Amino acid sequence: MNRTIKELLAGYVVGAANIIPGVSGGTFLLILGLYERLITILSSIHPMQLLFDFGNCIVPFRKQSRPLAHPREDLLFLVRLVGGAALALFTLSHVITILLESHHTITYAFFFGLILISSYIPIRLLRTPSISLFLPLLMGGFLSLGLSSFDQPVETTLSRSAQYEARYYAEDETSADESPLKQTAYSPRTYGAVFISGALAMAAMILPGLSGSLILLMLGQYLVVISAISALLRSPAPEHILLLTIMAMGMLFGLIFFVKVIHTTLQRFHDGTMSFLTGLILGSLYTLWPFKERQILPEVFLREDGEIVRVEGYELITAINQAPSGDTLLPALTAFLFGAGTMIICIYLKERSQ
């Protein structure tokens, strides 16, 4: 398998991981051995010269008026990684949404096994292990746990339901449903929230153990963004394109700002940073615990296929963990072992090739 295919597949895996709340794309960059390389490349980027360099890399026969500011291979690496991630985002967003809704326990059990074993990777990268590294480990773990506490599915669902209920009973609801423009238009406040959320989500995406999707979920923008992507694939509209463009701009801002901080800490405090990242990964296991308490809401209002509908007896998966039980125990255990086994094999093959 040549380098191009490997890096495209790596980007695809990272992109798929970032779609799922609680799963970290940064963790998979560590698993694939690309994390430190990516951080080093991104920290050296000169934004004003980047477009010129990309043009000369993508069109190799074009005569260069000046030398590249960034190494050609680094730019191609970024193109492949981002291309793979974008492909995953557009091809898997709908599939993963269905998996999380219909097979939540099994899906999270698989990722729980995968991420649990992957915590070995940053530990393996420590240069001089010592007791003092236990402190950044705890700091990372508590940070990850603290952020997960902001995920409140019941409150989020009820808040959105109240908004839909008001529109459901509005006198002009019928005409509003018949107008795609009115359905999908976003307010200036939403655009601003999406920009800020994109910047913070990108900061989380490049940190192993932190989930960009979880940050979006915490900030109330996850469904907005995922719905815009799904709607864009079904019927492209200017509102969705504008929203996702603003989201991308926010992510770019977050990338340029936060990656330099991470690169500096890796250079100056390598082992402390790796210990901190291990804590982030282990702390994220709380969010990924597959067995969640379920709550029945007497009545909620949802948007399905462009229409607001009233649903009675709506079952919602909360963020409250509970002990394994029921018919899902054996399938979840199987998925957990499959995820853990997959990661063990990946680590074994990687270390064998070195």
mmCIF file of C-alpha atoms in Angstrom:
data_model
loop_
_atom_site.group_PDB
_atom_site.id
_atom_site.type_symbol
_atom_site.label_atom_id
_atom_site.label_comp_id
_atom_site.label_asym_id
_atom_site.label_seq_id
_atom_site.Cartn_x
_atom_site.Cartn_y
_atom_site.Cartn_z
ATOM 1 C CA MET A 1 0.000 0.000 0.000
ATOM 2 C CA ASN A 2 1.574 3.306 -1.062
ATOM 3 C CA ARG A 3 1.862 6.399 1.098
ATOM 4 C CA THR A 4 -1.005 8.265 -0.588
ATOM 5 C CA ILE A 5 -3.548 5.526 0.129
ATOM 6 C CA LYS A 6 -2.299 5.092 3.700
ATOM 7 C CA GLU A 7 -2.624 8.795 4.462
ATOM 8 C CA LEU A 8 -6.044 9.034 2.810
ATOM 9 C CA LEU A 9 -7.242 6.072 4.899
ATOM 10 C CA ALA A 10 -5.736 7.638 8.020
ATOM 11 C CA GLY A 11 -7.662 10.845 7.321
ATOM 12 C CA TYR A 12 -10.825 8.814 6.738
ATOM 13 C CA VAL A 13 -10.461 7.077 10.118
ATOM 14 C CA VAL A 14 -9.801 10.381 11.905
ATOM 15 C CA GLY A 15 -12.777 12.007 10.175
ATOM 16 C CA ALA A 16 -15.061 9.110 11.119
ATOM 17 C CA ALA A 17 -13.927 9.327 14.748
ATOM 18 C CA ASN A 18 -14.642 13.053 14.933
ATOM 19 C CA ILE A 19 -18.268 12.511 13.917
ATOM 20 C CA ILE A 20 -19.018 10.486 17.053
ATOM 21 C CA PRO A 21 -19.512 12.420 20.323
ATOM 22 C CA GLY A 22 -16.988 11.150 22.866
ATOM 23 C CA VAL A 23 -14.579 9.666 20.313
ATOM 24 C CA SER A 24 -11.379 11.614 19.641
ATOM 25 C CA GLY A 25 -9.764 11.998 16.242
ATOM 26 C CA GLY A 26 -6.559 13.011 18.000
ATOM 27 C CA THR A 27 -6.454 9.612 19.684
ATOM 28 C CA PHE A 28 -6.457 7.901 16.299
ATOM 29 C CA LEU A 29 -3.679 10.190 15.093
ATOM 30 C CA LEU A 30 -1.632 8.890 18.022
ATOM 31 C CA ILE A 31 -2.642 5.312 17.224
ATOM 32 C CA LEU A 32 -1.556 5.731 13.605
ATOM 33 C CA GLY A 33 1.734 7.355 14.604
ATOM 34 C CA LEU A 34 0.909 10.651 12.864
ATOM 35 C CA TYR A 35 0.197 12.925 15.821
ATOM 36 C CA GLU A 36 3.573 14.534 16.443
ATOM 37 C CA ARG A 37 4.272 14.875 12.721
ATOM 38 C CA LEU A 38 0.953 16.636 12.119
ATOM 39 C CA ILE A 39 1.427 19.013 15.059
ATOM 40 C CA THR A 40 4.951 19.868 13.878
ATOM 41 C CA ILE A 41 3.762 20.582 10.331
ATOM 42 C CA LEU A 42 0.761 22.657 11.401
ATOM 43 C CA SER A 43 2.780 24.726 13.863
ATOM 44 C CA SER A 44 5.136 25.808 11.066
ATOM 45 C CA ILE A 45 2.398 26.946 8.688
ATOM 46 C CA HIS A 46 2.482 30.515 7.360
ATOM 47 C CA PRO A 47 -1.196 31.184 6.497
ATOM 48 C CA MET A 48 -0.520 33.930 3.926
ATOM 49 C CA GLN A 49 1.833 31.696 1.929
ATOM 50 C CA LEU A 50 -0.181 28.513 2.221
ATOM 51 C CA LEU A 51 -2.441 29.042 -0.822
ATOM 52 C CA PHE A 52 0.539 29.779 -3.059
ATOM 53 C CA ASP A 53 2.282 26.613 -1.914
ATOM 54 C CA PHE A 54 -0.818 24.470 -2.411
ATOM 55 C CA GLY A 55 -1.180 25.779 -5.947
ATOM 56 C CA ASN A 56 2.356 24.769 -6.817
ATOM 57 C CA CYS A 57 1.957 21.344 -5.209
ATOM 58 C CA ILE A 58 -1.348 20.474 -6.851
ATOM 59 C CA VAL A 59 -0.162 21.750 -10.263
ATOM 60 C CA PRO A 60 3.415 20.412 -10.374
ATOM 61 C CA PHE A 61 4.127 21.601 -13.917
ATOM 62 C CA ARG A 62 3.363 25.217 -13.054
ATOM 63 C CA LYS A 63 6.445 27.422 -13.108
ATOM 64 C CA GLN A 64 7.269 28.614 -9.588
ATOM 65 C CA SER A 65 7.978 32.314 -9.175
ATOM 66 C CA ARG A 66 9.507 31.713 -5.757
ATOM 67 C CA PRO A 67 10.471 28.700 -3.628
ATOM 68 C CA LEU A 68 7.889 26.942 -1.478
ATOM 69 C CA ALA A 69 7.583 28.238 2.082
ATOM 70 C CA HIS A 70 6.511 24.772 3.222
ATOM 71 C CA PRO A 71 8.038 21.395 2.208
ATOM 72 C CA ARG A 72 6.100 19.854 -0.668
ATOM 73 C CA GLU A 73 5.703 16.473 1.048
ATOM 74 C CA ASP A 74 4.253 18.136 4.147
ATOM 75 C CA LEU A 75 1.641 19.943 2.061
ATOM 76 C CA LEU A 76 0.669 16.763 0.221
ATOM 77 C CA PHE A 77 0.415 14.975 3.567
ATOM 78 C CA LEU A 78 -2.058 17.630 4.769
ATOM 79 C CA VAL A 79 -4.074 17.414 1.547
ATOM 80 C CA ARG A 80 -4.385 13.628 1.840
ATOM 81 C CA LEU A 81 -5.268 13.728 5.525
ATOM 82 C CA VAL A 82 -7.857 16.499 5.169
ATOM 83 C CA GLY A 83 -9.254 14.909 1.998
ATOM 84 C CA GLY A 84 -9.768 11.584 3.750
ATOM 85 C CA ALA A 85 -11.381 13.272 6.763
ATOM 86 C CA ALA A 86 -13.739 15.301 4.543
ATOM 87 C CA LEU A 87 -14.725 12.154 2.642
ATOM 88 C CA ALA A 88 -15.567 10.412 5.927
ATOM 89 C CA LEU A 89 -17.586 13.403 7.094
ATOM 90 C CA PHE A 90 -19.805 13.405 4.018
ATOM 91 C CA THR A 91 -20.123 9.631 3.575
ATOM 92 C CA LEU A 92 -20.512 8.521 7.195
ATOM 93 C CA SER A 93 -22.398 11.323 8.967
ATOM 94 C CA HIS A 94 -25.788 9.773 8.155
ATOM 95 C CA VAL A 95 -24.642 6.177 8.782
ATOM 96 C CA ILE A 96 -23.093 6.937 12.173
ATOM 97 C CA THR A 97 -26.169 8.908 13.223
ATOM 98 C CA ILE A 98 -28.266 5.800 12.520
ATOM 99 C CA LEU A 99 -25.813 3.555 14.403
ATOM 100 C CA LEU A 100 -25.875 5.823 17.450
ATOM 101 C CA GLU A 101 -29.670 5.969 17.420
ATOM 102 C CA SER A 102 -30.382 2.285 16.689
ATOM 103 C CA HIS A 103 -27.315 0.492 18.102
ATOM 104 C CA HIS A 104 -25.940 2.942 20.659
ATOM 105 C CA THR A 105 -24.726 0.403 23.226
ATOM 106 C CA ILE A 106 -22.924 -1.850 20.748
ATOM 107 C CA THR A 107 -21.339 1.087 18.891
ATOM 108 C CA TYR A 108 -20.020 2.662 22.076
ATOM 109 C CA ALA A 109 -18.838 -0.723 23.408
ATOM 110 C CA PHE A 110 -16.682 -1.143 20.305
ATOM 111 C CA PHE A 111 -15.112 2.286 20.749
ATOM 112 C CA PHE A 112 -14.701 1.742 24.493
ATOM 113 C CA GLY A 113 -12.516 -1.305 23.823
ATOM 114 C CA LEU A 114 -10.635 0.504 21.080
ATOM 115 C CA ILE A 115 -9.869 3.607 23.154
ATOM 116 C CA LEU A 116 -9.080 1.684 26.363
ATOM 117 C CA ILE A 117 -6.252 -0.230 24.689
ATOM 118 C CA SER A 118 -5.096 2.867 22.790
ATOM 119 C CA SER A 119 -4.191 4.576 26.091
ATOM 120 C CA TYR A 120 -1.043 2.420 25.944
ATOM 121 C CA ILE A 121 0.247 4.414 22.966
ATOM 122 C CA PRO A 122 1.135 7.757 24.640
ATOM 123 C CA ILE A 123 2.539 5.790 27.600
ATOM 124 C CA ARG A 124 4.767 3.929 25.152
ATOM 125 C CA LEU A 125 6.022 7.284 23.816
ATOM 126 C CA LEU A 126 7.334 8.455 27.197
ATOM 127 C CA ARG A 127 11.088 9.030 27.063
ATOM 128 C CA THR A 128 11.865 8.970 30.804
ATOM 129 C CA PRO A 129 8.921 7.635 32.865
ATOM 130 C CA SER A 130 8.759 8.936 36.438
ATOM 131 C CA ILE A 131 6.366 9.336 39.368
ATOM 132 C CA SER A 132 6.143 13.087 38.696
ATOM 133 C CA LEU A 133 4.202 12.362 35.497
ATOM 134 C CA PHE A 134 1.276 11.150 37.584
ATOM 135 C CA LEU A 135 0.177 14.763 38.188
ATOM 136 C CA PRO A 136 -0.382 15.696 34.499
ATOM 137 C CA LEU A 137 -2.069 12.301 34.082
ATOM 138 C CA LEU A 138 -4.602 13.227 36.771
ATOM 139 C CA MET A 139 -5.030 16.725 35.335
ATOM 140 C CA GLY A 140 -5.869 15.320 31.909
ATOM 141 C CA GLY A 141 -8.280 12.796 33.373
ATOM 142 C CA PHE A 142 -10.153 15.368 35.465
ATOM 143 C CA LEU A 143 -10.335 17.792 32.526
ATOM 144 C CA SER A 144 -11.860 15.124 30.299
ATOM 145 C CA LEU A 145 -14.333 14.121 33.016
ATOM 146 C CA GLY A 146 -15.224 17.749 33.681
ATOM 147 C CA LEU A 147 -15.996 18.460 30.045
ATOM 148 C CA SER A 148 -18.146 15.336 29.773
ATOM 149 C CA SER A 149 -20.366 16.650 32.586
ATOM 150 C CA PHE A 150 -21.620 19.389 30.241
ATOM 151 C CA ASP A 151 -23.321 16.798 28.037
ATOM 152 C CA GLN A 152 -26.984 16.954 29.097
ATOM 153 C CA PRO A 153 -29.127 15.154 26.473
ATOM 154 C CA VAL A 154 -32.406 15.541 28.385
ATOM 155 C CA GLU A 155 -32.077 19.306 28.832
ATOM 156 C CA THR A 156 -30.922 19.747 25.222
ATOM 157 C CA THR A 157 -33.820 17.694 23.856
ATOM 158 C CA LEU A 158 -36.435 19.480 25.974
ATOM 159 C CA SER A 159 -35.087 22.903 25.019
ATOM 160 C CA ARG A 160 -35.203 22.080 21.319
ATOM 161 C CA SER A 161 -38.637 20.489 21.739
ATOM 162 C CA ALA A 162 -39.988 23.703 23.279
ATOM 163 C CA GLN A 163 -38.814 25.671 20.240
ATOM 164 C CA TYR A 164 -40.431 23.197 17.862
ATOM 165 C CA GLU A 165 -43.643 23.124 19.910
ATOM 166 C CA ALA A 166 -44.101 26.881 19.515
ATOM 167 C CA ARG A 167 -43.713 26.561 15.750
ATOM 168 C CA TYR A 168 -45.911 23.448 15.645
ATOM 169 C CA TYR A 169 -48.871 25.320 17.092
ATOM 170 C CA ALA A 170 -48.211 28.568 15.217
ATOM 171 C CA GLU A 171 -50.980 29.647 12.887
ATOM 172 C CA ASP A 172 -48.661 29.816 9.878
ATOM 173 C CA GLU A 173 -46.956 26.453 10.549
ATOM 174 C CA THR A 174 -48.319 24.937 7.345
ATOM 175 C CA SER A 175 -46.966 27.692 5.115
ATOM 176 C CA ALA A 176 -43.642 27.636 6.939
ATOM 177 C CA ASP A 177 -43.251 23.916 6.305
ATOM 178 C CA GLU A 178 -43.902 24.436 2.613
ATOM 179 C CA SER A 179 -41.101 26.973 2.345
ATOM 180 C CA PRO A 180 -37.643 25.372 2.289
ATOM 181 C CA LEU A 181 -36.008 28.777 2.709
ATOM 182 C CA LYS A 182 -37.857 29.484 5.943
ATOM 183 C CA GLN A 183 -37.115 25.984 7.202
ATOM 184 C CA THR A 184 -33.394 26.148 6.753
ATOM 185 C CA ALA A 185 -32.456 29.829 7.232
ATOM 186 C CA TYR A 186 -30.137 30.506 10.162
ATOM 187 C CA SER A 187 -29.964 33.579 12.371
ATOM 188 C CA PRO A 188 -26.812 35.736 12.699
ATOM 189 C CA ARG A 189 -26.537 34.441 16.266
ATOM 190 C CA THR A 190 -26.372 30.870 14.955
ATOM 191 C CA TYR A 191 -23.609 31.784 12.503
ATOM 192 C CA GLY A 192 -21.597 33.381 15.315
ATOM 193 C CA ALA A 193 -22.149 30.396 17.602
ATOM 194 C CA VAL A 194 -21.061 28.001 14.862
ATOM 195 C CA PHE A 195 -17.831 29.961 14.251
ATOM 196 C CA ILE A 196 -16.885 29.908 17.948
ATOM 197 C CA SER A 197 -17.942 26.274 18.286
ATOM 198 C CA GLY A 198 -15.829 25.352 15.264
ATOM 199 C CA ALA A 199 -12.725 26.949 16.799
ATOM 200 C CA LEU A 200 -13.212 25.188 20.139
ATOM 201 C CA ALA A 201 -14.099 21.885 18.477
ATOM 202 C CA MET A 202 -10.898 22.002 16.421
ATOM 203 C CA ALA A 203 -8.899 22.585 19.603
ATOM 204 C CA ALA A 204 -10.502 19.420 20.992
ATOM 205 C CA MET A 205 -9.995 17.444 17.779
ATOM 206 C CA ILE A 206 -6.232 17.865 17.869
ATOM 207 C CA LEU A 207 -6.046 16.725 21.505
ATOM 208 C CA PRO A 208 -6.226 12.940 22.011
ATOM 209 C CA GLY A 209 -9.039 12.024 24.389
ATOM 210 C CA LEU A 210 -11.130 15.104 23.615
ATOM 211 C CA SER A 211 -13.943 14.867 21.104
ATOM 212 C CA GLY A 212 -14.707 17.721 18.739
ATOM 213 C CA SER A 213 -18.236 16.369 18.336
ATOM 214 C CA LEU A 214 -18.696 16.327 22.105
ATOM 215 C CA ILE A 215 -17.662 20.003 22.259
ATOM 216 C CA LEU A 216 -20.254 20.791 19.579
ATOM 217 C CA LEU A 217 -22.811 18.790 21.552
ATOM 218 C CA MET A 218 -21.979 20.677 24.757
ATOM 219 C CA LEU A 219 -22.354 24.010 22.944
ATOM 220 C CA GLY A 220 -25.662 22.964 21.387
ATOM 221 C CA GLN A 221 -24.358 23.019 17.801
ATOM 222 C CA TYR A 222 -23.898 19.298 17.053
ATOM 223 C CA LEU A 223 -27.349 18.689 15.583
ATOM 224 C CA VAL A 224 -27.205 22.009 13.722
ATOM 225 C CA VAL A 225 -23.968 21.046 11.954
ATOM 226 C CA ILE A 226 -24.816 17.372 11.311
ATOM 227 C CA SER A 227 -28.268 18.330 10.007
ATOM 228 C CA ALA A 228 -26.711 20.933 7.693
ATOM 229 C CA ILE A 229 -24.322 18.318 6.275
ATOM 230 C CA SER A 230 -27.141 15.807 5.715
ATOM 231 C CA ALA A 231 -29.371 18.478 4.154
ATOM 232 C CA LEU A 232 -26.534 19.649 1.911
ATOM 233 C CA LEU A 233 -26.117 16.133 0.540
ATOM 234 C CA ARG A 234 -29.847 15.794 -0.162
ATOM 235 C CA SER A 235 -30.482 19.231 -1.665
ATOM 236 C CA PRO A 236 -27.690 21.845 -1.666
ATOM 237 C CA ALA A 237 -28.906 25.227 -0.406
ATOM 238 C CA PRO A 238 -27.016 28.524 0.092
ATOM 239 C CA GLU A 239 -27.863 28.589 3.817
ATOM 240 C CA HIS A 240 -26.203 25.224 4.456
ATOM 241 C CA ILE A 241 -23.161 26.119 2.370
ATOM 242 C CA LEU A 242 -22.754 29.420 4.246
ATOM 243 C CA LEU A 243 -23.173 27.763 7.647
ATOM 244 C CA LEU A 244 -20.588 25.051 6.903
ATOM 245 C CA THR A 245 -18.204 27.632 5.409
ATOM 246 C CA ILE A 246 -18.371 29.692 8.611
ATOM 247 C CA MET A 247 -17.867 26.497 10.589
ATOM 248 C CA ALA A 248 -14.761 25.717 8.513
ATOM 249 C CA MET A 249 -13.418 29.250 9.074
ATOM 250 C CA GLY A 250 -13.838 28.825 12.820
ATOM 251 C CA MET A 251 -12.034 25.487 12.686
ATOM 252 C CA LEU A 252 -9.189 27.040 10.701
ATOM 253 C CA PHE A 253 -8.861 29.819 13.271
ATOM 254 C CA GLY A 254 -8.807 27.289 16.106
ATOM 255 C CA LEU A 255 -6.273 25.167 14.270
ATOM 256 C CA ILE A 256 -3.817 28.016 13.668
ATOM 257 C CA PHE A 257 -4.101 29.342 17.219
ATOM 258 C CA PHE A 258 -4.147 26.175 19.335
ATOM 259 C CA VAL A 259 -1.729 23.992 17.401
ATOM 260 C CA LYS A 260 1.210 26.289 18.171
ATOM 261 C CA VAL A 261 0.480 25.962 21.884
ATOM 262 C CA ILE A 262 0.429 22.163 21.636
ATOM 263 C CA HIS A 263 3.630 22.088 19.581
ATOM 264 C CA THR A 264 5.436 24.257 22.130
ATOM 265 C CA THR A 265 4.399 22.028 25.026
ATOM 266 C CA LEU A 266 5.477 18.903 23.121
ATOM 267 C CA GLN A 267 8.877 20.452 22.458
ATOM 268 C CA ARG A 268 9.480 21.716 25.991
ATOM 269 C CA PHE A 269 7.556 19.206 28.111
ATOM 270 C CA HIS A 270 7.301 16.070 25.960
ATOM 271 C CA ASP A 271 6.737 13.478 28.690
ATOM 272 C CA GLY A 272 4.455 15.733 30.720
ATOM 273 C CA THR A 273 2.360 16.391 27.617
ATOM 274 C CA MET A 274 2.151 12.687 26.762
ATOM 275 C CA SER A 275 1.114 11.915 30.336
ATOM 276 C CA PHE A 276 -1.548 14.643 30.124
ATOM 277 C CA LEU A 277 -2.816 13.177 26.836
ATOM 278 C CA THR A 278 -3.002 9.733 28.452
ATOM 279 C CA GLY A 279 -5.202 11.247 31.154
ATOM 280 C CA LEU A 280 -7.457 12.808 28.522
ATOM 281 C CA ILE A 281 -7.866 9.436 26.812
ATOM 282 C CA LEU A 282 -8.611 7.564 30.046
ATOM 283 C CA GLY A 283 -11.018 10.286 31.182
ATOM 284 C CA SER A 284 -12.957 10.035 27.919
ATOM 285 C CA LEU A 285 -13.856 6.422 28.804
ATOM 286 C CA TYR A 286 -16.530 7.789 31.143
ATOM 287 C CA THR A 287 -18.339 9.332 28.184
ATOM 288 C CA LEU A 288 -17.807 6.198 26.085
ATOM 289 C CA TRP A 289 -19.240 3.808 28.693
ATOM 290 C CA PRO A 290 -21.803 1.949 26.567
ATOM 291 C CA PHE A 291 -24.487 1.335 29.202
ATOM 292 C CA LYS A 292 -26.490 4.510 29.719
ATOM 293 C CA GLU A 293 -29.676 5.173 31.623
ATOM 294 C CA ARG A 294 -32.687 5.628 29.367
ATOM 295 C CA GLN A 295 -35.507 8.021 30.115
ATOM 296 C CA ILE A 296 -39.001 8.144 28.656
ATOM 297 C CA LEU A 297 -40.206 11.657 27.873
ATOM 298 C CA PRO A 298 -44.031 11.882 27.834
ATOM 299 C CA GLU A 299 -44.074 14.208 24.827
ATOM 300 C CA VAL A 300 -41.495 15.858 22.588
ATOM 301 C CA PHE A 301 -41.548 17.754 19.315
ATOM 302 C CA LEU A 302 -38.956 16.773 16.708
ATOM 303 C CA ARG A 303 -38.122 17.657 13.130
ATOM 304 C CA GLU A 304 -38.246 14.646 10.830
ATOM 305 C CA ASP A 305 -37.849 14.882 7.050
ATOM 306 C CA GLY A 306 -38.330 18.646 7.128
ATOM 307 C CA GLU A 307 -41.536 18.548 9.201
ATOM 308 C CA ILE A 308 -42.144 19.138 12.897
ATOM 309 C CA VAL A 309 -43.837 16.119 14.471
ATOM 310 C CA ARG A 310 -45.239 15.389 17.932
ATOM 311 C CA VAL A 311 -43.949 12.174 19.527
ATOM 312 C CA GLU A 312 -45.404 10.562 22.658
ATOM 313 C CA GLY A 313 -43.384 8.233 24.878
ATOM 314 C CA TYR A 314 -40.032 9.249 23.383
ATOM 315 C CA GLU A 315 -37.121 7.134 24.683
ATOM 316 C CA LEU A 316 -33.958 9.153 25.228
ATOM 317 C CA ILE A 317 -30.450 7.912 26.042
ATOM 318 C CA THR A 318 -29.090 10.060 28.870
ATOM 319 C CA ALA A 319 -25.471 10.728 29.878
ATOM 320 C CA ILE A 320 -25.891 8.786 33.151
ATOM 321 C CA ASN A 321 -23.831 5.591 33.296
ATOM 322 C CA GLN A 322 -25.269 2.407 34.758
ATOM 323 C CA ALA A 323 -24.214 -1.193 35.380
ATOM 324 C CA PRO A 324 -24.360 -3.652 32.438
ATOM 325 C CA SER A 325 -27.655 -5.496 32.200
ATOM 326 C CA GLY A 326 -30.264 -6.799 29.810
ATOM 327 C CA ASP A 327 -30.092 -8.452 26.431
ATOM 328 C CA THR A 328 -27.431 -6.027 25.188
ATOM 329 C CA LEU A 329 -24.773 -7.322 27.604
ATOM 330 C CA LEU A 330 -23.452 -10.144 25.409
ATOM 331 C CA PRO A 331 -23.483 -8.151 22.118
ATOM 332 C CA ALA A 332 -21.793 -5.228 23.907
ATOM 333 C CA LEU A 333 -19.132 -7.521 25.374
ATOM 334 C CA THR A 334 -18.514 -8.977 21.916
ATOM 335 C CA ALA A 335 -18.199 -5.485 20.426
ATOM 336 C CA PHE A 336 -15.860 -4.459 23.261
ATOM 337 C CA LEU A 337 -13.592 -7.475 22.696
ATOM 338 C CA PHE A 338 -13.626 -6.849 18.952
ATOM 339 C CA GLY A 339 -12.615 -3.210 19.466
ATOM 340 C CA ALA A 340 -9.915 -4.105 21.997
ATOM 341 C CA GLY A 341 -8.633 -6.948 19.808
ATOM 342 C CA THR A 342 -8.498 -4.687 16.770
ATOM 343 C CA MET A 343 -6.359 -2.177 18.651
ATOM 344 C CA ILE A 344 -4.053 -4.860 20.077
ATOM 345 C CA ILE A 345 -3.422 -6.188 16.566
ATOM 346 C CA CYS A 346 -2.779 -2.654 15.236
ATOM 347 C CA ILE A 347 -0.262 -1.934 18.010
ATOM 348 C CA TYR A 348 1.448 -5.303 17.487
ATOM 349 C CA LEU A 349 1.768 -4.796 13.724
ATOM 350 C CA LYS A 350 3.037 -1.244 14.189
ATOM 351 C CA GLU A 351 5.717 -2.238 16.712
ATOM 352 C CA ARG A 352 6.714 -5.232 14.611
ATOM 353 C CA SER A 353 7.274 -3.010 11.574
ATOM 354 C CA GLN A 354 9.574 -0.641 13.495
#
